[in-house]
Amino acid sequence: MVWVIWGVIVNAWFIPEIASQFFTMGLVIGIIGVVFRLNGMTVNTMASSFTEGARMMIAPALLVGFAKGILLLVGNGEAGDASVLNTILNSIANAISGLDNAVAAWFMLLFQAVFNFFVTSGSGQAALTMPLLAPLGDLVGVNRQVTVLAFQFGDGFSHIIYPTSVKLR
C-alpha cells in the first residue's frame, strides 16, 4: 500500500496505474495464500474468488463506461469546442446566472436529488452528472467544493426516501 501512495504522490499515478497495482497486490496475496495454504486456499479457490469479485463489478463498470460514452458523444466538455454539452451548460448557466450562489447550489442539489431517482449508483451518478455540475458551478460562480457537496447531499438525502434506492433492499 505504501508503494501505491508513493506512486500517486511522486509519479502522479491515476486510475489505470492504481488499478494495475491493486490487481498485482491481489494476485500476490492469492499466491501467498496458495503457497502457505492459508484457509485451505488452492489455485481453484483463488480463481473462483476472482471470478466472483469480477461478476459483482460488471454492472457498475458498464454503467460508468456507458456514462463516459454518453459524455464523449455529447462533446466531452472541452470549454473551447462547440458541442451539445457546452450548449446545455450555457443554457442552464444563463438561466441561473442571476441567482445568488447559495440558490444556484440549491438548484444543483435539487437536480441531483431528482436524477438520483433514475440512477441510484453513486459512481454512475458521478460519472454522468459531475461533468455537467463542475463546469456549471464554474460558470455561475459556485465553488467546486460546494458543487461536490451539492452532489453528495442530493445523492445521500434522496436515498432515504426513494423506493428505487438500493439502500432499501
PDB file of C-alpha atoms in Angstrom:
ATOM      1  CA  MET A   1       0.000   0.000   0.000  1.00  0.00           C
ATOM      2  CA  VAL A   2       2.904   2.345   0.704  1.00  0.00           C
ATOM      3  CA  TRP A   3       4.044   1.688  -2.864  1.00  0.00           C
ATOM      4  CA  VAL A   4       0.700   2.917  -4.236  1.00  0.00           C
ATOM      5  CA  ILE A   5       0.743   6.045  -2.051  1.00  0.00           C
ATOM      6  CA  TRP A   6       4.297   6.766  -3.205  1.00  0.00           C
ATOM      7  CA  GLY A   7       3.276   6.308  -6.851  1.00  0.00           C
ATOM      8  CA  VAL A   8       0.308   8.654  -6.513  1.00  0.00           C
ATOM      9  CA  ILE A   9       2.303  11.374  -4.766  1.00  0.00           C
ATOM     10  CA  VAL A  10       5.624  11.160  -6.630  1.00  0.00           C
ATOM     11  CA  ASN A  11       4.669   9.803 -10.074  1.00  0.00           C
ATOM     12  CA  ALA A  12       1.116  11.233 -10.293  1.00  0.00           C
ATOM     13  CA  TRP A  13      -0.457   7.804 -10.853  1.00  0.00           C
ATOM     14  CA  PHE A  14      -4.142   7.833 -11.719  1.00  0.00           C
ATOM     15  CA  ILE A  15      -6.840   5.186 -12.186  1.00  0.00           C
ATOM     16  CA  PRO A  16      -5.067   2.819 -14.665  1.00  0.00           C
ATOM     17  CA  GLU A  17      -1.839   2.690 -12.657  1.00  0.00           C
ATOM     18  CA  ILE A  18      -3.613   2.331  -9.305  1.00  0.00           C
ATOM     19  CA  ALA A  19      -5.910  -0.392 -10.683  1.00  0.00           C
ATOM     20  CA  SER A  20      -2.939  -2.354 -12.017  1.00  0.00           C
ATOM     21  CA  GLN A  21      -1.221  -2.088  -8.626  1.00  0.00           C
ATOM     22  CA  PHE A  22      -4.299  -3.390  -6.789  1.00  0.00           C
ATOM     23  CA  PHE A  23      -4.658  -6.229  -9.302  1.00  0.00           C
ATOM     24  CA  THR A  24      -0.993  -7.142  -8.766  1.00  0.00           C
ATOM     25  CA  MET A  25      -1.369  -6.968  -4.975  1.00  0.00           C
ATOM     26  CA  GLY A  26      -4.422  -9.247  -5.144  1.00  0.00           C
ATOM     27  CA  LEU A  27      -2.531 -11.739  -7.301  1.00  0.00           C
ATOM     28  CA  VAL A  28       0.490 -11.724  -4.971  1.00  0.00           C
ATOM     29  CA  ILE A  29      -1.720 -12.182  -1.889  1.00  0.00           C
ATOM     30  CA  GLY A  30      -3.538 -15.042  -3.640  1.00  0.00           C
ATOM     31  CA  ILE A  31      -0.239 -16.752  -4.482  1.00  0.00           C
ATOM     32  CA  ILE A  32       0.922 -16.340  -0.871  1.00  0.00           C
ATOM     33  CA  GLY A  33      -2.370 -17.896   0.274  1.00  0.00           C
ATOM     34  CA  VAL A  34      -1.894 -20.863  -2.077  1.00  0.00           C
ATOM     35  CA  VAL A  35       1.776 -21.406  -1.168  1.00  0.00           C
ATOM     36  CA  PHE A  36       1.160 -21.311   2.593  1.00  0.00           C
ATOM     37  CA  ARG A  37      -2.298 -22.988   2.366  1.00  0.00           C
ATOM     38  CA  LEU A  38      -3.995 -20.141   4.250  1.00  0.00           C
ATOM     39  CA  ASN A  39      -7.609 -21.179   4.952  1.00  0.00           C
ATOM     40  CA  GLY A  40      -7.058 -24.169   2.669  1.00  0.00           C
ATOM     41  CA  MET A  41      -6.673 -21.937  -0.385  1.00  0.00           C
ATOM     42  CA  THR A  42      -5.933 -23.548  -3.720  1.00  0.00           C
ATOM     43  CA  VAL A  43      -5.418 -22.114  -7.184  1.00  0.00           C
ATOM     44  CA  ASN A  44      -9.036 -23.022  -7.997  1.00  0.00           C
ATOM     45  CA  THR A  45     -10.437 -21.159  -4.964  1.00  0.00           C
ATOM     46  CA  MET A  46      -8.268 -18.168  -5.831  1.00  0.00           C
ATOM     47  CA  ALA A  47      -9.598 -18.171  -9.409  1.00  0.00           C
ATOM     48  CA  SER A  48     -13.221 -18.628  -8.329  1.00  0.00           C
ATOM     49  CA  SER A  49     -12.900 -15.787  -5.809  1.00  0.00           C
ATOM     50  CA  PHE A  50     -11.532 -13.531  -8.545  1.00  0.00           C
ATOM     51  CA  THR A  51     -14.387 -14.545 -10.863  1.00  0.00           C
ATOM     52  CA  GLU A  52     -16.979 -13.837  -8.166  1.00  0.00           C
ATOM     53  CA  GLY A  53     -15.486 -10.400  -7.497  1.00  0.00           C
ATOM     54  CA  ALA A  54     -15.376  -9.596 -11.210  1.00  0.00           C
ATOM     55  CA  ARG A  55     -19.011 -10.709 -11.573  1.00  0.00           C
ATOM     56  CA  MET A  56     -20.071  -8.241  -8.867  1.00  0.00           C
ATOM     57  CA  MET A  57     -18.242  -5.396 -10.632  1.00  0.00           C
ATOM     58  CA  ILE A  58     -19.671  -5.912 -14.127  1.00  0.00           C
ATOM     59  CA  ALA A  59     -22.809  -3.758 -13.665  1.00  0.00           C
ATOM     60  CA  PRO A  60     -21.048  -0.747 -12.080  1.00  0.00           C
ATOM     61  CA  ALA A  61     -18.244  -0.912 -14.644  1.00  0.00           C
ATOM     62  CA  LEU A  62     -20.735  -0.997 -17.514  1.00  0.00           C
ATOM     63  CA  LEU A  63     -22.655   1.940 -16.048  1.00  0.00           C
ATOM     64  CA  VAL A  64     -19.522   4.059 -15.722  1.00  0.00           C
ATOM     65  CA  GLY A  65     -18.441   3.026 -19.229  1.00  0.00           C
ATOM     66  CA  PHE A  66     -21.818   3.974 -20.725  1.00  0.00           C
ATOM     67  CA  ALA A  67     -21.704   7.295 -18.874  1.00  0.00           C
ATOM     68  CA  LYS A  68     -18.288   8.043 -20.380  1.00  0.00           C
ATOM     69  CA  GLY A  69     -19.603   7.041 -23.809  1.00  0.00           C
ATOM     70  CA  ILE A  70     -22.532   9.447 -23.465  1.00  0.00           C
ATOM     71  CA  LEU A  71     -20.147  12.182 -22.371  1.00  0.00           C
ATOM     72  CA  LEU A  72     -17.946  11.571 -25.422  1.00  0.00           C
ATOM     73  CA  LEU A  73     -20.989  11.656 -27.713  1.00  0.00           C
ATOM     74  CA  VAL A  74     -22.232  14.991 -26.404  1.00  0.00           C
ATOM     75  CA  GLY A  75     -18.846  16.658 -26.683  1.00  0.00           C
ATOM     76  CA  ASN A  76     -16.512  15.712 -23.824  1.00  0.00           C
ATOM     77  CA  GLY A  77     -16.927  19.134 -22.196  1.00  0.00           C
ATOM     78  CA  GLU A  78     -13.934  20.944 -23.679  1.00  0.00           C
ATOM     79  CA  ALA A  79     -14.579  24.617 -22.980  1.00  0.00           C
ATOM     80  CA  GLY A  80     -13.488  25.989 -26.358  1.00  0.00           C
ATOM     81  CA  ASP A  81     -15.233  23.442 -28.566  1.00  0.00           C
ATOM     82  CA  ALA A  82     -18.750  23.711 -29.935  1.00  0.00           C
ATOM     83  CA  SER A  83     -20.697  20.758 -28.564  1.00  0.00           C
ATOM     84  CA  VAL A  84     -24.080  19.658 -27.292  1.00  0.00           C
ATOM     85  CA  LEU A  85     -22.751  19.582 -23.733  1.00  0.00           C
ATOM     86  CA  ASN A  86     -21.466  23.154 -23.905  1.00  0.00           C
ATOM     87  CA  THR A  87     -24.801  24.309 -25.348  1.00  0.00           C
ATOM     88  CA  ILE A  88     -26.646  22.665 -22.449  1.00  0.00           C
ATOM     89  CA  LEU A  89     -24.239  24.167 -19.919  1.00  0.00           C
ATOM     90  CA  ASN A  90     -24.536  27.636 -21.456  1.00  0.00           C
ATOM     91  CA  SER A  91     -28.347  27.491 -21.414  1.00  0.00           C
ATOM     92  CA  ILE A  92     -28.501  26.362 -17.787  1.00  0.00           C
ATOM     93  CA  ALA A  93     -25.847  28.882 -16.730  1.00  0.00           C
ATOM     94  CA  ASN A  94     -27.770  31.715 -18.397  1.00  0.00           C
ATOM     95  CA  ALA A  95     -30.946  30.618 -16.605  1.00  0.00           C
ATOM     96  CA  ILE A  96     -29.398  30.584 -13.117  1.00  0.00           C
ATOM     97  CA  SER A  97     -26.591  33.139 -13.502  1.00  0.00           C
ATOM     98  CA  GLY A  98     -28.608  35.954 -11.924  1.00  0.00           C
ATOM     99  CA  LEU A  99     -29.263  33.926  -8.793  1.00  0.00           C
ATOM    100  CA  ASP A 100     -27.294  34.041  -5.579  1.00  0.00           C
ATOM    101  CA  ASN A 101     -24.601  31.340  -5.322  1.00  0.00           C
ATOM    102  CA  ALA A 102     -26.443  29.630  -2.459  1.00  0.00           C
ATOM    103  CA  VAL A 103     -29.636  29.414  -4.515  1.00  0.00           C
ATOM    104  CA  ALA A 104     -27.710  28.126  -7.546  1.00  0.00           C
ATOM    105  CA  ALA A 105     -26.101  25.460  -5.349  1.00  0.00           C
ATOM    106  CA  TRP A 106     -29.550  24.559  -4.008  1.00  0.00           C
ATOM    107  CA  PHE A 107     -30.804  24.053  -7.585  1.00  0.00           C
ATOM    108  CA  MET A 108     -27.789  21.803  -8.233  1.00  0.00           C
ATOM    109  CA  LEU A 109     -28.705  19.768  -5.151  1.00  0.00           C
ATOM    110  CA  LEU A 110     -32.331  19.563  -6.297  1.00  0.00           C
ATOM    111  CA  PHE A 111     -31.247  18.404  -9.770  1.00  0.00           C
ATOM    112  CA  GLN A 112     -29.032  15.744  -8.226  1.00  0.00           C
ATOM    113  CA  ALA A 113     -31.827  14.532  -5.944  1.00  0.00           C
ATOM    114  CA  VAL A 114     -34.227  14.186  -8.888  1.00  0.00           C
ATOM    115  CA  PHE A 115     -31.563  12.488 -11.019  1.00  0.00           C
ATOM    116  CA  ASN A 116     -30.924  10.036  -8.177  1.00  0.00           C
ATOM    117  CA  PHE A 117     -34.392   8.566  -8.722  1.00  0.00           C
ATOM    118  CA  PHE A 118     -33.278   7.261 -12.122  1.00  0.00           C
ATOM    119  CA  VAL A 119     -29.626   6.396 -11.408  1.00  0.00           C
ATOM    120  CA  THR A 120     -29.116   5.175  -7.840  1.00  0.00           C
ATOM    121  CA  SER A 121     -25.466   4.196  -8.256  1.00  0.00           C
ATOM    122  CA  GLY A 122     -23.179   6.798  -6.684  1.00  0.00           C
ATOM    123  CA  SER A 123     -20.318   6.126  -9.090  1.00  0.00           C
ATOM    124  CA  GLY A 124     -22.695   6.118 -12.047  1.00  0.00           C
ATOM    125  CA  GLN A 125     -24.154   9.431 -10.939  1.00  0.00           C
ATOM    126  CA  ALA A 126     -20.709  10.932 -10.523  1.00  0.00           C
ATOM    127  CA  ALA A 127     -19.704   9.798 -13.999  1.00  0.00           C
ATOM    128  CA  LEU A 128     -22.905  11.190 -15.533  1.00  0.00           C
ATOM    129  CA  THR A 129     -23.514  14.416 -13.627  1.00  0.00           C
ATOM    130  CA  MET A 130     -20.178  15.760 -12.403  1.00  0.00           C
ATOM    131  CA  PRO A 131     -19.033  16.590 -15.967  1.00  0.00           C
ATOM    132  CA  LEU A 132     -22.138  18.816 -16.045  1.00  0.00           C
ATOM    133  CA  LEU A 133     -22.139  20.160 -12.491  1.00  0.00           C
ATOM    134  CA  ALA A 134     -18.441  21.086 -12.212  1.00  0.00           C
ATOM    135  CA  PRO A 135     -18.320  23.412 -15.240  1.00  0.00           C
ATOM    136  CA  LEU A 136     -21.814  24.707 -14.416  1.00  0.00           C
ATOM    137  CA  GLY A 137     -20.605  25.680 -10.962  1.00  0.00           C
ATOM    138  CA  ASP A 138     -17.614  27.422 -12.539  1.00  0.00           C
ATOM    139  CA  LEU A 139     -19.864  29.331 -14.943  1.00  0.00           C
ATOM    140  CA  VAL A 140     -22.246  30.623 -12.260  1.00  0.00           C
ATOM    141  CA  GLY A 141     -19.533  31.233  -9.646  1.00  0.00           C
ATOM    142  CA  VAL A 142     -20.231  28.361  -7.253  1.00  0.00           C
ATOM    143  CA  ASN A 143     -17.108  26.987  -5.560  1.00  0.00           C
ATOM    144  CA  ARG A 144     -16.155  23.448  -6.660  1.00  0.00           C
ATOM    145  CA  GLN A 145     -16.296  22.226  -3.063  1.00  0.00           C
ATOM    146  CA  VAL A 146     -19.882  23.451  -2.805  1.00  0.00           C
ATOM    147  CA  THR A 147     -20.667  21.766  -6.130  1.00  0.00           C
ATOM    148  CA  VAL A 148     -19.342  18.442  -4.814  1.00  0.00           C
ATOM    149  CA  LEU A 149     -21.325  18.931  -1.610  1.00  0.00           C
ATOM    150  CA  ALA A 150     -24.488  19.539  -3.660  1.00  0.00           C
ATOM    151  CA  PHE A 151     -23.768  16.258  -5.461  1.00  0.00           C
ATOM    152  CA  GLN A 152     -23.207  14.357  -2.206  1.00  0.00           C
ATOM    153  CA  PHE A 153     -26.229  15.785  -0.398  1.00  0.00           C
ATOM    154  CA  GLY A 154     -28.502  15.289  -3.404  1.00  0.00           C
ATOM    155  CA  ASP A 155     -27.316  11.703  -3.661  1.00  0.00           C
ATOM    156  CA  GLY A 156     -27.392  10.937   0.054  1.00  0.00           C
ATOM    157  CA  PHE A 157     -30.621  12.568   1.202  1.00  0.00           C
ATOM    158  CA  SER A 158     -32.704  11.192  -1.636  1.00  0.00           C
ATOM    159  CA  HIS A 159     -31.635   7.623  -0.813  1.00  0.00           C
ATOM    160  CA  ILE A 160     -33.671   7.943   2.374  1.00  0.00           C
ATOM    161  CA  ILE A 161     -36.994   8.426   0.599  1.00  0.00           C
ATOM    162  CA  TYR A 162     -36.775   6.931  -2.897  1.00  0.00           C
ATOM    163  CA  PRO A 163     -38.172   3.416  -3.357  1.00  0.00           C
ATOM    164  CA  THR A 164     -35.695   2.850  -6.204  1.00  0.00           C
ATOM    165  CA  SER A 165     -32.791   3.163  -3.809  1.00  0.00           C
ATOM    166  CA  VAL A 166     -30.618   0.085  -3.439  1.00  0.00           C
ATOM    167  CA  LYS A 167     -30.021   1.080   0.155  1.00  0.00           C
ATOM    168  CA  LEU A 168     -33.587  -0.025   0.958  1.00  0.00           C
ATOM    169  CA  ARG A 169     -33.122  -3.582  -0.333  1.00  0.00           C
TER     170      ARG A 169
END
